[in-house]
mmCIF file of C-alpha atoms in Angstrom:
data_model
loop_
_atom_site.group_PDB
_atom_site.id
_atom_site.type_symbol
_atom_site.label_atom_id
_atom_site.label_comp_id
_atom_site.label_asym_id
_atom_site.label_seq_id
_atom_site.Cartn_x
_atom_site.Cartn_y
_atom_site.Cartn_z
ATOM 1 C CA UNK A 12 15.109 -2.614 -17.520
ATOM 2 C CA UNK A 13 12.235 -3.279 -14.939
ATOM 3 C CA UNK A 14 12.325 -5.637 -12.783
ATOM 4 C CA UNK A 15 9.318 -7.629 -12.100
ATOM 5 C CA UNK A 16 8.101 -9.866 -9.098
ATOM 6 C CA UNK A 17 5.676 -12.814 -8.838
ATOM 7 C CA UNK A 18 2.941 -12.610 -5.799
ATOM 8 C CA UNK A 19 4.295 -15.046 -4.150
ATOM 9 C CA UNK A 20 7.859 -13.420 -3.357
ATOM 10 C CA UNK A 21 5.795 -9.944 -3.386
ATOM 11 C CA UNK A 22 3.940 -11.804 0.319
ATOM 12 C CA UNK A 23 6.974 -13.059 1.572
ATOM 13 C CA UNK A 24 8.112 -9.501 1.382
ATOM 14 C CA UNK A 25 5.974 -8.533 3.316
ATOM 15 C CA UNK A 26 5.421 -11.074 5.712
ATOM 16 C CA UNK A 27 9.233 -10.776 6.530
ATOM 17 C CA UNK A 28 8.732 -6.828 6.650
ATOM 18 C CA UNK A 29 6.548 -7.963 9.663
ATOM 19 C CA UNK A 30 7.782 -10.521 11.535
ATOM 20 C CA UNK A 31 11.605 -8.107 11.686
ATOM 21 C CA UNK A 32 10.017 -4.778 12.897
ATOM 22 C CA UNK A 33 8.436 -7.129 15.265
ATOM 23 C CA UNK A 34 5.213 -7.737 17.535
ATOM 24 C CA UNK A 35 3.926 -4.496 19.376
ATOM 25 C CA UNK A 36 5.564 -1.882 17.858
ATOM 26 C CA UNK A 37 5.756 1.512 18.621
ATOM 27 C CA UNK A 38 4.163 4.446 16.285
ATOM 28 C CA UNK A 39 4.572 7.554 16.289
ATOM 29 C CA UNK A 40 3.914 11.195 14.719
ATOM 30 C CA UNK A 41 5.538 14.361 15.003
ATOM 31 C CA UNK A 42 5.382 17.788 13.363
ATOM 32 C CA UNK A 43 8.055 18.798 10.629
ATOM 33 C CA UNK A 44 9.178 17.617 8.334
ATOM 34 C CA UNK A 45 10.805 14.176 8.378
ATOM 35 C CA UNK A 46 14.304 13.101 9.192
ATOM 36 C CA UNK A 47 16.066 12.277 5.780
ATOM 37 C CA UNK A 48 16.433 8.692 6.933
ATOM 38 C CA UNK A 49 15.293 6.835 9.540
ATOM 39 C CA UNK A 50 18.591 5.958 10.781
ATOM 40 C CA UNK A 51 18.922 9.522 12.184
ATOM 41 C CA UNK A 52 17.258 11.095 15.406
ATOM 42 C CA UNK A 53 13.676 12.094 15.688
ATOM 43 C CA UNK A 54 12.907 16.108 14.768
ATOM 44 C CA UNK A 55 10.017 18.284 15.412
ATOM 45 C CA UNK A 56 7.750 17.691 18.756
ATOM 46 C CA UNK A 57 6.410 14.248 18.984
ATOM 47 C CA UNK A 58 2.257 14.505 18.807
ATOM 48 C CA UNK A 59 0.436 10.918 19.465
ATOM 49 C CA UNK A 60 2.379 7.412 20.505
ATOM 50 C CA UNK A 61 0.561 3.962 19.666
ATOM 51 C CA UNK A 62 1.137 0.555 20.782
ATOM 52 C CA UNK A 63 0.269 -1.103 18.100
ATOM 53 C CA UNK A 64 -1.140 -5.351 18.159
ATOM 54 C CA UNK A 65 0.879 -7.725 18.538
ATOM 55 C CA UNK A 66 -0.068 -8.714 15.201
ATOM 56 C CA UNK A 67 -0.585 -5.785 13.170
ATOM 57 C CA UNK A 68 -0.575 -6.958 9.766
ATOM 58 C CA UNK A 69 -3.470 -8.704 7.898
ATOM 59 C CA UNK A 70 -1.798 -12.032 6.053
ATOM 60 C CA UNK A 71 -0.192 -10.563 2.992
ATOM 61 C CA UNK A 72 -2.568 -10.811 -0.217
ATOM 62 C CA UNK A 73 -1.896 -9.967 -4.390
ATOM 63 C CA UNK A 74 1.253 -8.379 -3.086
ATOM 64 C CA UNK A 75 -0.703 -6.156 -0.133
ATOM 65 C CA UNK A 76 -1.414 -6.520 3.050
ATOM 66 C CA UNK A 77 -3.908 -4.153 5.268
ATOM 67 C CA UNK A 78 -3.366 -2.713 8.892
ATOM 68 C CA UNK A 79 -5.230 -5.532 11.290
ATOM 69 C CA UNK A 80 -6.625 -4.471 14.531
ATOM 70 C CA UNK A 81 -7.096 -0.960 16.921
ATOM 71 C CA UNK A 82 -4.503 2.147 15.803
ATOM 72 C CA UNK A 83 -5.065 4.040 17.974
ATOM 73 C CA UNK A 84 -3.732 6.800 19.982
ATOM 74 C CA UNK A 85 -4.444 9.663 22.358
ATOM 75 C CA UNK A 86 -2.771 13.147 21.669
ATOM 76 C CA UNK A 87 0.132 13.980 24.033
ATOM 77 C CA UNK A 88 0.391 18.003 22.666
ATOM 78 C CA UNK A 89 -1.208 20.086 20.868
ATOM 79 C CA UNK A 90 0.540 20.329 17.203
ATOM 80 C CA UNK A 91 0.227 19.370 13.497
ATOM 81 C CA UNK A 92 1.677 16.060 12.330
ATOM 82 C CA UNK A 93 4.012 16.335 9.164
ATOM 83 C CA UNK A 94 5.654 12.878 9.760
ATOM 84 C CA UNK A 95 5.135 9.576 11.032
ATOM 85 C CA UNK A 96 7.698 6.372 12.632
ATOM 86 C CA UNK A 97 7.306 3.095 13.252
ATOM 87 C CA UNK A 98 9.631 1.645 15.838
ATOM 88 C CA UNK A 99 10.030 -1.750 17.257
ATOM 89 C CA UNK A 100 8.510 -2.359 20.506
ATOM 90 C CA UNK A 101 10.880 -0.884 22.734
ATOM 91 C CA UNK A 102 10.329 2.322 20.507
ATOM 92 C CA UNK A 103 14.293 2.293 19.971
ATOM 93 C CA UNK A 104 14.841 1.333 16.418
ATOM 94 C CA UNK A 105 13.470 2.978 13.790
ATOM 95 C CA UNK A 106 12.135 0.260 10.672
ATOM 96 C CA UNK A 107 9.762 3.105 9.092
ATOM 97 C CA UNK A 108 8.849 6.540 8.096
ATOM 98 C CA UNK A 109 6.919 8.096 5.846
ATOM 99 C CA UNK A 110 5.213 12.135 5.682
ATOM 100 C CA UNK A 111 1.655 12.687 6.623
ATOM 101 C CA UNK A 112 -0.832 15.116 4.964
ATOM 102 C CA UNK A 113 -4.697 16.287 5.326
ATOM 103 C CA UNK A 114 -6.875 14.519 2.896
ATOM 104 C CA UNK A 115 -10.334 12.590 3.781
ATOM 105 C CA UNK A 116 -12.564 10.723 1.345
ATOM 106 C CA UNK A 117 -16.193 11.489 0.905
ATOM 107 C CA UNK A 118 -18.651 8.619 -1.078
ATOM 108 C CA UNK A 119 -21.168 10.016 -3.889
ATOM 109 C CA UNK A 120 -24.878 9.925 -3.616
ATOM 110 C CA UNK A 121 -25.758 10.044 -6.800
ATOM 111 C CA UNK A 122 -24.666 9.992 -10.802
ATOM 112 C CA UNK A 123 -22.744 12.751 -12.083
ATOM 113 C CA UNK A 124 -23.421 12.665 -15.636
ATOM 114 C CA UNK A 125 -20.722 12.890 -18.194
ATOM 115 C CA UNK A 126 -19.656 16.594 -19.108
ATOM 116 C CA UNK A 127 -20.804 17.375 -15.723
ATOM 117 C CA UNK A 128 -18.485 19.334 -13.108
ATOM 118 C CA UNK A 129 -20.883 18.372 -9.950
ATOM 119 C CA UNK A 130 -20.196 16.059 -7.359
ATOM 120 C CA UNK A 131 -23.332 15.055 -5.020
ATOM 121 C CA UNK A 132 -23.661 13.791 -1.314
ATOM 122 C CA UNK A 133 -25.269 12.941 1.868
ATOM 123 C CA UNK A 134 -22.665 16.047 2.955
ATOM 124 C CA UNK A 135 -20.341 18.025 2.527
ATOM 125 C CA UNK A 136 -18.661 18.616 5.534
ATOM 126 C CA UNK A 137 -15.058 19.701 5.653
ATOM 127 C CA UNK A 138 -14.990 20.570 1.861
ATOM 128 C CA UNK A 139 -13.829 24.287 0.786
ATOM 129 C CA UNK A 140 -12.673 26.160 -1.542
ATOM 130 C CA UNK A 141 -9.455 24.935 -3.175
ATOM 131 C CA UNK A 142 -8.867 22.092 -2.542
ATOM 132 C CA UNK A 143 -7.334 19.530 -4.604
ATOM 133 C CA UNK A 144 -9.874 16.607 -5.256
ATOM 134 C CA UNK A 145 -9.141 12.912 -6.778
ATOM 135 C CA UNK A 146 -11.100 10.474 -7.629
ATOM 136 C CA UNK A 147 -12.359 7.603 -10.559
ATOM 137 C CA UNK A 148 -13.750 9.707 -13.172
ATOM 138 C CA UNK A 149 -12.608 13.399 -11.542
ATOM 139 C CA UNK A 150 -10.679 15.317 -14.092
ATOM 140 C CA UNK A 151 -6.299 15.612 -13.293
ATOM 141 C CA UNK A 152 -5.318 18.883 -10.996
ATOM 142 C CA UNK A 153 -9.007 19.698 -10.495
ATOM 143 C CA UNK A 154 -10.105 22.224 -7.490
ATOM 144 C CA UNK A 155 -13.759 23.082 -5.838
ATOM 145 C CA UNK A 156 -14.695 25.913 -6.789
ATOM 146 C CA UNK A 157 -17.571 26.014 -4.927
ATOM 147 C CA UNK A 158 -19.829 24.300 -2.239
ATOM 148 C CA UNK A 159 -23.440 23.566 -1.273
ATOM 149 C CA UNK A 160 -24.583 21.619 1.581
ATOM 150 C CA UNK A 161 -25.012 18.204 -0.668
ATOM 151 C CA UNK A 162 -22.771 19.740 -3.895
ATOM 152 C CA UNK A 163 -19.561 20.591 -4.756
ATOM 153 C CA UNK A 164 -18.437 22.091 -8.144
ATOM 154 C CA UNK A 165 -15.321 20.939 -9.582
ATOM 155 C CA UNK A 166 -12.573 23.656 -11.218
ATOM 156 C CA UNK A 167 -13.154 21.205 -14.662
ATOM 157 C CA UNK A 168 -16.010 18.859 -16.368
ATOM 158 C CA UNK A 169 -15.789 15.029 -16.021
ATOM 159 C CA UNK A 170 -15.596 13.521 -19.229
ATOM 160 C CA UNK A 171 -16.876 10.205 -18.455
ATOM 161 C CA UNK A 172 -19.143 10.967 -15.851
ATOM 162 C CA UNK A 173 -18.555 9.632 -11.431
ATOM 163 C CA UNK A 174 -20.658 7.550 -10.118
ATOM 164 C CA UNK A 175 -22.608 7.164 -7.325
ATOM 165 C CA UNK A 176 -21.200 5.332 -4.670
ATOM 166 C CA UNK A 177 -17.778 6.104 -5.843
ATOM 167 C CA UNK A 178 -15.152 7.687 -2.765
ATOM 168 C CA UNK A 179 -13.854 11.270 -3.696
ATOM 169 C CA UNK A 180 -10.423 11.855 -1.893
ATOM 170 C CA UNK A 181 -10.434 15.984 -0.796
ATOM 171 C CA UNK A 182 -7.151 17.722 -0.102
ATOM 172 C CA UNK A 183 -3.787 16.805 -0.633
ATOM 173 C CA UNK A 184 -3.228 13.322 -0.887
ATOM 174 C CA UNK A 185 0.598 13.184 -2.055
ATOM 175 C CA UNK A 186 1.904 11.925 1.686
ATOM 176 C CA UNK A 187 2.579 8.539 2.395
ATOM 177 C CA UNK A 188 0.302 8.890 4.987
ATOM 178 C CA UNK A 189 -3.238 10.861 4.905
ATOM 179 C CA UNK A 190 -5.368 12.144 8.409
ATOM 180 C CA UNK A 191 -8.247 13.859 7.885
ATOM 181 C CA UNK A 192 -7.302 16.348 10.058
ATOM 182 C CA UNK A 193 -3.732 17.046 10.468
ATOM 183 C CA UNK A 194 -4.058 19.750 13.477
ATOM 184 C CA UNK A 195 -4.495 17.914 16.562
ATOM 185 C CA UNK A 196 -5.195 19.030 20.207
ATOM 186 C CA UNK A 197 -4.145 16.865 22.990
ATOM 187 C CA UNK A 198 -6.572 14.709 24.824
ATOM 188 C CA UNK A 199 -7.980 13.988 21.072
ATOM 189 C CA UNK A 200 -8.137 10.525 20.038
ATOM 190 C CA UNK A 201 -6.705 9.956 16.990
ATOM 191 C CA UNK A 202 -7.098 6.106 14.830
ATOM 192 C CA UNK A 203 -5.729 5.104 12.269
ATOM 193 C CA UNK A 204 -8.634 3.173 10.257
ATOM 194 C CA UNK A 205 -7.193 2.145 6.882
ATOM 195 C CA UNK A 206 -3.282 1.298 5.084
ATOM 196 C CA UNK A 207 -2.541 -0.499 2.868
ATOM 197 C CA UNK A 208 1.057 -1.363 2.651
ATOM 198 C CA UNK A 209 1.631 -2.440 -0.824
ATOM 199 C CA UNK A 210 5.365 -4.632 -1.688
ATOM 200 C CA UNK A 211 7.313 -3.582 -5.404
ATOM 201 C CA UNK A 212 4.950 -4.105 -8.308
ATOM 202 C CA UNK A 213 4.342 -6.926 -9.964
#
């Protein structure tokens, strides 16, 4: 049996989520593998620490809540990020943790016809051979076979085709959060552009 939650309850859960963690929480990014539970000590090297805004989550709607305000921080040490943690404002209690993988999105600049395996973009900067590809119309398990400055050839054809203006994700999108580059250098500024927290399903 699968329990289903109504939208108002899902929104209430998200509102409690933010209020429980509190205002201006600390968000930290570490190298290595996340600990088994939040209560365990952090492992790896602390690469980035951010202090989030006082109100850091938008009002819940339809069972989801987006980030609010600027989430950014300066890289403290060279390293490849493997996981993140969200702490209370004192940085003492870990309330949330998740894996971080490297992936980024590009919007198609024209339509790819049904049966085509070529996607077109304004630019394909950062896309390399063997990268996994994910998006509407992209076959499951497709990878990059070849690129030009504006096109990407996939390992399989798109049966329905891919529309113009569709965001296609390249890289490892299996993490709880993705970054366009996980190998960071001291002094860099890291910004979280998008986050949507979704309550248990309807």
